[in-house]
């Protein structure tokens, strides 16, 4: 199977608690390769645009506030069927419902403060990757 790419973000709760190294090690152990990474603090405008699809939902303001509350770590990851594989590896949105051994079960606090984001389709992976990275930021880009 050919490799593909997806976009992840280690969110401010996990990054601020010093869990980035453990989460990256977990993902590498699972066969993902980091092909681009950065550390940044999202502005309100950036977080609002990134999560624009959720604008109007009851948790949108809380989500934007949380995502701008501290530094985060967007990364592009590569693996066979990367989008599906990463969503399996991180588990359900709510850590209380996440399967044992998933990133959110191990490292997330709550549905809102849930440690990590993963793109939900190849199309969104490409769009979200362009949000944070240029093609030349990626190894073998
Ligand atoms: P993420 O995978 O980054 O995509 C959208 C985010 O919205 C999701 O993770 C959660 O962090 C957040 N979210 C979804 N539902 C709720 C909710 N009911 N309350 C708070 N945050 C939520």
CSV table of C-alpha atoms and ligand atoms in Angstrom, one decimal:
chain,number,residue,atom,x,y,z
A,1,UNK,CA,0.0,0.0,0.0
A,2,UNK,CA,1.3,3.5,-0.8
A,3,UNK,CA,1.9,6.0,1.9
A,4,UNK,CA,-0.2,9.0,2.4
A,5,UNK,CA,-0.2,12.0,4.6
A,6,UNK,CA,-2.4,13.6,7.3
A,7,UNK,CA,-2.4,16.6,9.6
A,8,UNK,CA,-2.3,16.4,13.3
A,9,UNK,CA,-2.0,19.0,16.1
A,10,UNK,CA,-0.8,18.3,19.6
A,11,UNK,CA,-3.1,20.7,21.3
A,12,UNK,CA,-2.3,23.2,24.1
A,13,UNK,CA,-3.4,21.0,27.0
A,14,UNK,CA,-1.0,18.2,26.0
A,15,UNK,CA,1.8,20.4,24.7
A,16,UNK,CA,1.8,22.6,27.8
A,17,UNK,CA,1.8,19.6,30.0
A,18,UNK,CA,5.0,18.3,28.4
A,19,UNK,CA,3.3,15.3,26.7
A,20,UNK,CA,4.5,16.1,23.1
A,21,UNK,CA,7.5,13.7,23.3
A,22,UNK,CA,5.4,10.8,24.5
A,23,UNK,CA,2.7,11.4,21.9
A,24,UNK,CA,5.2,11.6,19.1
A,25,UNK,CA,6.9,8.4,20.4
A,26,UNK,CA,3.5,6.7,20.5
A,27,UNK,CA,2.8,7.7,16.9
A,28,UNK,CA,6.2,6.7,15.7
A,29,UNK,CA,5.8,3.3,17.5
A,30,UNK,CA,2.6,3.0,15.5
A,31,UNK,CA,4.4,3.4,12.2
A,32,UNK,CA,3.9,7.1,11.5
A,33,UNK,CA,6.7,9.2,10.3
A,34,UNK,CA,6.9,13.0,11.0
A,35,UNK,CA,7.5,14.8,7.7
A,36,UNK,CA,6.9,18.4,8.9
A,37,UNK,CA,6.5,20.0,12.4
A,38,UNK,CA,6.4,23.4,14.0
A,39,UNK,CA,5.5,24.9,17.4
A,40,UNK,CA,3.3,28.0,17.4
A,41,UNK,CA,0.6,29.8,19.3
A,42,UNK,CA,-2.5,30.2,17.2
A,43,UNK,CA,-4.2,33.6,17.0
A,44,UNK,CA,-7.9,33.8,17.5
A,45,UNK,CA,-8.3,34.5,13.7
A,46,UNK,CA,-6.3,31.4,12.9
A,47,UNK,CA,-8.1,29.1,15.3
A,48,UNK,CA,-11.5,30.5,14.1
A,49,UNK,CA,-10.5,29.8,10.5
A,50,UNK,CA,-9.1,26.4,11.1
A,51,UNK,CA,-12.3,25.3,12.9
A,52,UNK,CA,-14.7,27.3,10.7
A,53,UNK,CA,-16.7,24.2,10.0
A,54,UNK,CA,-17.7,24.2,13.6
A,55,UNK,CA,-18.8,27.9,13.7
A,56,UNK,CA,-22.3,28.1,15.1
A,57,UNK,CA,-22.0,24.9,17.2
A,58,UNK,CA,-22.3,25.4,21.0
A,59,UNK,CA,-18.7,24.5,21.7
A,60,UNK,CA,-17.1,26.7,19.0
A,61,UNK,CA,-16.2,29.7,21.2
A,62,UNK,CA,-14.8,27.4,23.9
A,63,UNK,CA,-12.8,25.5,21.2
A,64,UNK,CA,-11.3,28.7,19.8
A,65,UNK,CA,-10.4,29.9,23.3
A,66,UNK,CA,-8.8,26.6,24.2
A,67,UNK,CA,-6.8,26.4,21.0
A,68,UNK,CA,-5.4,29.9,21.5
A,69,UNK,CA,-4.6,29.3,25.2
A,70,UNK,CA,-1.1,28.1,24.7
A,71,UNK,CA,1.4,26.7,22.3
A,72,UNK,CA,0.5,23.8,20.0
A,73,UNK,CA,2.4,21.5,17.6
A,74,UNK,CA,1.0,21.0,14.1
A,75,UNK,CA,2.7,18.1,12.2
A,76,UNK,CA,2.3,16.3,9.0
A,77,UNK,CA,2.5,12.5,9.4
A,78,UNK,CA,3.0,9.9,6.8
A,79,UNK,CA,1.9,6.2,6.8
A,80,UNK,CA,-0.2,3.9,4.7
A,81,UNK,CA,-3.8,5.1,4.7
A,82,UNK,CA,-2.6,7.9,7.1
A,83,UNK,CA,-6.0,9.6,7.7
A,84,UNK,CA,-7.8,6.5,8.8
A,85,UNK,CA,-4.8,5.1,10.6
A,86,UNK,CA,-4.3,8.3,12.7
A,87,UNK,CA,-8.0,8.5,13.6
A,88,UNK,CA,-7.8,4.9,14.9
A,89,UNK,CA,-4.6,5.7,16.8
A,90,UNK,CA,-5.9,8.8,18.6
A,91,UNK,CA,-9.4,7.3,19.5
A,92,UNK,CA,-12.8,8.9,20.1
A,93,UNK,CA,-13.2,12.7,20.6
A,94,UNK,CA,-14.2,12.1,24.2
A,95,UNK,CA,-11.4,10.3,26.0
A,96,UNK,CA,-14.0,8.6,28.2
A,97,UNK,CA,-15.2,6.8,25.1
A,98,UNK,CA,-11.7,6.3,23.5
A,99,UNK,CA,-10.4,2.7,23.2
A,100,UNK,CA,-7.7,1.5,25.5
A,101,UNK,CA,-4.2,2.3,24.3
A,102,UNK,CA,-5.2,5.3,22.1
A,103,UNK,CA,-3.6,8.7,22.4
A,104,UNK,CA,-6.7,10.3,23.8
A,105,UNK,CA,-7.3,7.5,26.3
A,106,UNK,CA,-3.7,7.9,27.5
A,107,UNK,CA,-3.2,11.7,27.4
A,108,UNK,CA,-6.5,13.6,27.0
A,109,UNK,CA,-8.5,15.2,29.9
A,110,UNK,CA,-11.9,15.8,28.4
A,111,UNK,CA,-13.9,16.2,25.1
A,112,UNK,CA,-12.8,19.8,24.8
A,113,UNK,CA,-9.3,19.4,26.1
A,114,UNK,CA,-8.6,16.2,24.1
A,115,UNK,CA,-4.8,16.4,23.5
A,116,UNK,CA,-4.7,15.9,19.7
A,117,UNK,CA,-6.5,16.8,16.4
A,118,UNK,CA,-6.5,14.6,13.3
A,119,UNK,CA,-7.9,15.4,9.8
A,120,UNK,CA,-11.0,13.5,9.0
A,121,UNK,CA,-10.6,13.0,5.2
A,122,UNK,CA,-7.8,13.1,2.6
A,123,UNK,CA,-9.3,16.3,1.3
A,124,UNK,CA,-9.2,18.0,4.7
A,125,UNK,CA,-5.8,16.6,5.4
A,126,UNK,CA,-4.5,18.4,2.3
A,127,UNK,CA,-6.3,21.6,3.2
A,128,UNK,CA,-5.3,21.6,6.8
A,129,UNK,CA,-1.7,20.8,5.9
A,130,UNK,CA,-1.6,23.8,3.6
A,131,UNK,CA,-2.9,25.9,6.5
A,132,UNK,CA,0.3,25.3,8.5
A,133,UNK,CA,3.0,24.3,6.0
A,134,UNK,CA,4.4,25.0,2.6
A,135,UNK,CA,5.2,22.0,0.4
A,136,UNK,CA,8.9,22.9,0.9
A,137,UNK,CA,8.5,22.5,4.7
A,138,UNK,CA,8.0,18.7,4.2
A,139,UNK,CA,10.9,16.3,4.0
A,140,UNK,CA,11.0,14.7,0.5
A,141,UNK,CA,8.6,17.6,-0.4
B,1,LIG,P1,-11.0,17.9,17.0
B,1,LIG,O1,-10.7,16.5,16.5
B,1,LIG,O2,-9.8,18.9,17.0
B,1,LIG,O3,-12.1,18.6,16.1
B,1,LIG,C1,-13.1,19.5,16.6
B,1,LIG,C2,-13.0,19.7,18.1
B,1,LIG,O4,-14.1,20.2,18.7
B,1,LIG,C3,-12.8,18.3,18.8
B,1,LIG,O5,-11.6,17.8,18.5
B,1,LIG,C4,-13.1,18.7,20.2
B,1,LIG,O6,-11.9,19.1,20.9
B,1,LIG,C5,-14.0,19.8,20.1
B,1,LIG,N1,-15.4,19.4,20.5
B,1,LIG,C6,-16.2,18.6,19.9
B,1,LIG,N2,-17.3,18.4,20.6
B,1,LIG,C7,-17.2,19.1,21.7
B,1,LIG,C8,-18.0,19.4,22.8
B,1,LIG,N3,-19.2,18.8,22.9
B,1,LIG,N4,-17.5,20.2,23.8
B,1,LIG,C9,-16.3,20.8,23.6
B,1,LIG,N5,-15.5,20.6,22.6
B,1,LIG,C10,-15.9,19.8,21.6
